[in-house]
Coordinates of C-alpha atoms in Angstrom, one line a residue:
X1 CA 157.4 101.1 95.8
X2 CA 156.8 98.1 93.7
X3 CA 159.7 96.2 92.1
X4 CA 159.8 94.9 88.5
X5 CA 163.3 95.2 86.9
X6 CA 164.7 98.0 84.7
X7 CA 166.0 98.3 81.2
X8 CA 168.9 100.5 79.6
X9 CA 169.5 99.1 76.2
X10 CA 167.5 97.8 73.3
X11 CA 167.5 94.1 73.7
X12 CA 166.1 94.3 77.2
X13 CA 163.7 97.2 76.6
X14 CA 162.0 95.6 73.5
X15 CA 159.0 93.7 74.4
X16 CA 159.4 91.3 71.4
X17 CA 162.8 90.1 72.8
X18 CA 163.7 89.5 76.4
X19 CA 162.6 92.6 78.4
X20 CA 164.1 92.9 81.7
X21 CA 161.3 94.8 83.3
X22 CA 157.5 94.5 83.9
X23 CA 155.9 96.8 81.3
X24 CA 152.3 96.8 82.4
X25 CA 150.3 97.4 85.5
X26 CA 147.3 95.1 85.9
X27 CA 145.4 92.9 88.2
X28 CA 148.7 90.8 88.7
X29 CA 150.1 93.9 90.5
X30 CA 147.4 93.9 93.2
X31 CA 149.2 93.8 96.5
X32 CA 146.3 92.1 98.2
X33 CA 147.4 89.0 96.4
X34 CA 150.8 89.1 98.0
X35 CA 151.9 87.9 101.5
X36 CA 154.3 89.2 104.0
X37 CA 153.6 92.8 105.0
X38 CA 150.4 92.6 102.9
X39 CA 148.9 89.9 105.0
X40 CA 146.9 92.5 107.2
X41 CA 144.9 89.8 109.1
X42 CA 148.2 88.4 110.5
X43 CA 148.3 89.6 114.3
X44 CA 152.1 89.6 114.0
X45 CA 152.2 92.0 111.0
X46 CA 153.8 95.2 112.5
X47 CA 152.0 97.2 109.6
X48 CA 148.7 95.9 110.0
X49 CA 147.2 99.1 111.4
X50 CA 149.0 101.5 109.0
X51 CA 147.5 103.4 106.1
X52 CA 149.4 102.0 103.0
X53 CA 150.1 103.8 99.8
X54 CA 151.4 101.3 97.1
X55 CA 153.2 102.7 94.2
X56 CA 153.0 100.2 91.2
X57 CA 155.8 100.2 88.7
X58 CA 156.1 99.7 84.8
X59 CA 158.6 102.4 83.6
X60 CA 161.8 100.5 83.8
X61 CA 163.7 103.2 85.6
X62 CA 163.6 102.1 89.4
X63 CA 160.9 105.0 89.9
X64 CA 163.7 107.6 89.2
X65 CA 163.2 108.4 85.5
X66 CA 162.0 111.6 83.9
X67 CA 162.9 111.2 80.2
X68 CA 161.4 109.4 77.0
X69 CA 164.3 107.5 75.5
X70 CA 164.6 105.6 72.1
X71 CA 166.9 102.7 72.1
X72 CA 168.3 100.8 69.1
X73 CA 167.5 97.2 68.8
X74 CA 169.8 95.0 66.6
X75 CA 168.6 92.8 64.0
X76 CA 168.0 89.0 64.8
X77 CA 167.3 85.8 62.6
X78 CA 163.7 86.7 62.8
X79 CA 163.4 90.6 63.1
X80 CA 165.0 93.6 61.3
X81 CA 167.0 96.1 63.3
X82 CA 164.6 98.7 64.8
X83 CA 164.0 101.2 67.5
X84 CA 161.8 101.0 70.7
X85 CA 161.0 104.1 72.8
X86 CA 160.5 103.7 76.5
X87 CA 158.6 106.3 78.4
X88 CA 161.0 106.5 81.7
X89 CA 158.3 108.5 83.9
X90 CA 158.8 106.8 87.1
X91 CA 159.5 110.0 88.9
X92 CA 156.1 111.5 87.6
X93 CA 154.1 108.5 88.8
X94 CA 155.8 108.6 92.3
X95 CA 155.0 112.2 92.6
X96 CA 151.4 111.6 91.8
X97 CA 151.4 109.0 94.6
X98 CA 153.1 111.5 97.0
X99 CA 150.6 114.3 96.1
X100 CA 147.8 111.8 96.8
X101 CA 149.4 111.1 100.2
X102 CA 149.9 114.9 101.1
X103 CA 146.2 115.4 100.3
X104 CA 144.9 112.5 102.6
X105 CA 147.4 112.6 105.4
X106 CA 147.9 115.7 107.1
X107 CA 150.1 115.0 110.2
X108 CA 151.2 111.4 110.3
X109 CA 153.2 110.5 113.3
X110 CA 155.2 107.5 111.7
X111 CA 156.0 106.9 108.1
X112 CA 157.5 103.6 106.9
X113 CA 159.1 104.0 103.4
X114 CA 160.0 100.8 101.7
X115 CA 160.4 99.1 98.4
X116 CA 161.4 95.9 97.0
X117 CA 163.9 95.3 94.4
X118 CA 163.7 98.3 91.9
X119 CA 161.6 100.1 94.5
X120 CA 164.3 99.4 97.0
X121 CA 166.7 101.7 95.0
X122 CA 164.3 104.6 95.0
X123 CA 163.1 104.3 98.6
X124 CA 165.8 106.5 100.3
X125 CA 165.2 109.2 97.8
X126 CA 161.5 109.2 98.4
X127 CA 162.3 109.0 102.2
X128 CA 164.0 112.2 101.9
X129 CA 161.3 113.8 100.0
X130 CA 158.8 112.8 102.4
X131 CA 160.9 114.2 105.2
X132 CA 161.0 117.4 103.4
X133 CA 157.1 117.6 103.5
X134 CA 156.4 116.0 106.8
X135 CA 158.8 117.9 109.1
X136 CA 157.5 116.3 112.4
X137 CA 157.0 112.9 111.4
X138 CA 159.2 109.9 112.5
X139 CA 160.5 108.5 109.2
X140 CA 162.1 105.0 108.8
X141 CA 163.2 103.5 105.5
X142 CA 164.1 99.9 104.3
X143 CA 165.4 99.0 101.0
X144 CA 164.3 95.4 100.3
X145 CA 167.0 93.6 98.0
X146 CA 169.0 96.0 96.1
X147 CA 172.3 96.4 97.9
X148 CA 174.5 94.6 95.6
X149 CA 174.9 97.0 92.7
X150 CA 178.4 97.8 93.0
X151 CA 179.3 98.9 89.5
X152 CA 179.7 101.6 87.1
X153 CA 176.1 101.2 85.7
X154 CA 175.4 105.0 86.6
X155 CA 177.3 106.5 83.6
X156 CA 175.8 104.1 81.2
X157 CA 172.1 104.0 82.6
X158 CA 171.2 107.1 84.7
X159 CA 171.4 109.7 81.6
X160 CA 169.1 107.4 79.7
X161 CA 166.5 107.7 82.5
X162 CA 167.1 111.4 83.2
X163 CA 167.7 110.6 87.0
X164 CA 170.1 113.5 87.5
X165 CA 167.5 116.0 86.5
X166 CA 165.0 115.0 89.3
X167 CA 167.3 114.6 92.4
X168 CA 166.4 116.8 95.2
X169 CA 168.4 120.0 95.8
X170 CA 170.5 118.5 98.7
X171 CA 174.3 119.2 99.4
X172 CA 175.3 115.7 98.6
X173 CA 174.0 116.0 95.1
X174 CA 176.0 119.2 94.2
X175 CA 178.4 118.6 91.4
X176 CA 177.2 115.0 91.2
X177 CA 177.7 113.3 87.7
X178 CA 176.4 110.2 86.3
X179 CA 180.0 108.7 86.7
X180 CA 180.1 109.6 90.4
X181 CA 176.6 108.8 91.4
X182 CA 176.0 105.5 93.0
X183 CA 172.8 103.9 94.6
X184 CA 174.5 104.4 97.8
X185 CA 174.6 108.1 97.2
X186 CA 170.9 108.2 97.6
X187 CA 171.2 106.9 101.3
X188 CA 174.1 109.4 102.0
X189 CA 172.3 112.2 100.4
X190 CA 169.0 111.6 102.5
X191 CA 171.1 111.0 105.8
X192 CA 172.9 114.2 105.5
X193 CA 169.9 116.3 104.6
X194 CA 167.8 114.5 107.3
X195 CA 169.8 113.0 110.0
X196 CA 166.7 112.0 112.0
X197 CA 165.5 109.6 109.0
X198 CA 166.3 105.9 110.1
X199 CA 167.8 104.2 107.0
X200 CA 168.2 100.4 106.5
X201 CA 168.6 97.8 104.1
X202 CA 167.6 93.9 103.6
X203 CA 169.9 91.6 101.4
X204 CA 170.2 88.0 100.6
X205 CA 174.0 87.5 100.4
X206 CA 174.0 85.7 97.1
X207 CA 170.7 87.4 95.5
X208 CA 170.5 85.8 92.1
X209 CA 168.2 88.4 90.6
X210 CA 170.7 91.2 91.6
X211 CA 173.5 89.1 90.0
X212 CA 171.5 88.7 86.8
X213 CA 171.3 92.6 86.5
X214 CA 175.0 93.0 87.1
X215 CA 175.6 90.5 84.4
X216 CA 173.7 92.6 81.8
X217 CA 176.4 95.1 82.5
X218 CA 179.0 92.5 81.6
X219 CA 180.0 91.5 85.0
X220 CA 180.3 87.8 85.7
X221 CA 181.6 85.5 88.5
X222 CA 180.6 88.0 91.1
X223 CA 181.0 87.5 94.9
X224 CA 177.5 89.2 95.8
X225 CA 178.2 88.8 99.5
X226 CA 181.3 90.9 99.1
X227 CA 179.7 93.5 96.9
X228 CA 176.8 94.1 99.4
X229 CA 179.3 94.1 102.3
X230 CA 181.3 96.9 100.5
X231 CA 178.3 99.0 99.6
X232 CA 177.0 98.8 103.3
X233 CA 180.4 99.8 104.5
X234 CA 180.2 103.1 102.0
X235 CA 176.9 104.1 103.5
X236 CA 178.0 103.5 107.1
X237 CA 180.9 106.0 106.6
X238 CA 178.4 108.8 106.2
X239 CA 175.6 107.5 108.2
X240 CA 176.6 105.6 111.5
X241 CA 173.0 105.1 112.2
X242 CA 172.4 103.1 109.1
X243 CA 171.5 99.5 109.7
X244 CA 171.4 96.3 107.6
X245 CA 170.0 92.7 107.7
X246 CA 172.0 90.3 105.4
X247 CA 170.3 87.1 105.1
X248 CA 171.6 83.7 103.8
X249 CA 170.9 82.2 100.3
X250 CA 170.1 83.8 97.1
X251 CA 166.3 84.5 97.1
X252 CA 165.4 87.8 96.0
X253 CA 163.1 90.1 98.4
X254 CA 161.5 89.3 101.5
X255 CA 158.7 91.8 102.3
X256 CA 155.9 90.1 100.2
X257 CA 156.9 86.6 101.2
X258 CA 155.7 84.4 103.9
X259 CA 159.2 84.0 105.3
X260 CA 158.9 87.6 106.3
X261 CA 157.4 86.1 109.6
X262 CA 159.8 83.2 110.0
X263 CA 163.3 83.9 108.5
X264 CA 165.9 84.0 111.4
X265 CA 169.5 84.9 111.3
X266 CA 171.2 83.6 114.6
X267 CA 168.9 84.6 117.4
X268 CA 167.3 87.5 115.4
X269 CA 164.0 87.1 113.5
X270 CA 163.7 89.5 110.7
X271 CA 160.1 90.3 111.7
X272 CA 161.1 91.5 115.1
X273 CA 164.2 93.4 113.6
X274 CA 161.8 95.2 111.1
X275 CA 159.1 95.9 113.9
X276 CA 161.8 97.3 116.2
X277 CA 163.1 99.5 113.5
X278 CA 159.6 100.8 112.6
X279 CA 159.0 101.5 116.4
X280 CA 162.0 103.6 116.6
X281 CA 163.9 101.3 118.8
X282 CA 167.6 100.6 118.6
X283 CA 168.5 97.6 116.4
X284 CA 172.0 96.1 115.5
X285 CA 173.2 95.1 112.2
X286 CA 172.5 91.5 111.5
X287 CA 174.5 89.3 109.1
X288 CA 174.4 85.5 108.4
X289 CA 177.4 83.4 109.1
X290 CA 177.6 81.1 107.2
X291 CA 175.6 82.4 104.4
X292 CA 174.3 79.2 102.6
X293 CA 171.1 78.9 101.0
X294 CA 168.8 78.3 104.1
X295 CA 166.5 75.2 104.3
X296 CA 163.6 77.5 104.9
X297 CA 163.6 78.6 101.2
X298 CA 163.8 75.1 99.8
X299 CA 161.6 75.1 96.6
X300 CA 161.3 79.1 96.4
X301 CA 162.1 80.6 93.2
X302 CA 165.8 81.7 93.4
X303 CA 167.4 81.6 90.1
X304 CA 168.5 84.5 87.8
X305 CA 166.7 82.8 85.0
X306 CA 163.4 83.8 86.8
X307 CA 162.2 86.7 84.7
X308 CA 163.1 89.8 86.7
X309 CA 159.7 91.2 85.7
X310 CA 158.0 88.7 88.0
X311 CA 160.8 88.6 90.7
X312 CA 159.5 91.7 92.6

């Protein structure tokens, strides 16, 4: 599940202003131009012999929307107040991808469900749906860089996307409201419904893109490392088998970067950790200490001023 930002109010939804999402799927979204898990000729790639279904993204709803919403855009010095309508249909797009997979893969042994940034948020939901369909498959999920959103965004955002309308019929979602639903609930719900599914996350301790999106909701001067740790603890309360890899620095996402093959915390290389997770082997939680920006990422884009639309 591809990343590409999100929007939930006029100024960041309107393409004439500063949109906080990628509104188009075009040649720039071709995964063969990326590195990391998409480098299929790398002999170390644990997914080189997997069949891959890539779900592109342009709907500004973290793949979990099912609503057409009109937003008010205030006047500026150069434009009058106006409206912009966004078709938050990420769920429909994802369902199309799943339907294609169901047709082409009858009895897979192993399914690895992952997504980066916006795609990471949705990945535990779709891991559950895939487990509903493929009851005999071993299913592993990894969310890449979306573990720091500890906020009250749900009440303001999720109704605009229609997310509560598309959640699966799992006990954990019974009586859930926009005020009580968090992104961690997606992990808990899937873990309770399908305890055999292995759920995991990767985060950078001071992820600047996650900090940027939290700032859009009015939250400033945030300790991202503490927010991530608190969210991980919430998931572990309900899923003791949940695992996390927390890296140093502030760079957003890792799966499509060359550092997928080289980044190490302590004695554990991320590549080896992911490969073991995918193979069904036991892995431990890994966390940086200290968590300063690593030398490895010198020169890599890491600023919240990078447009989220391009910081997949």
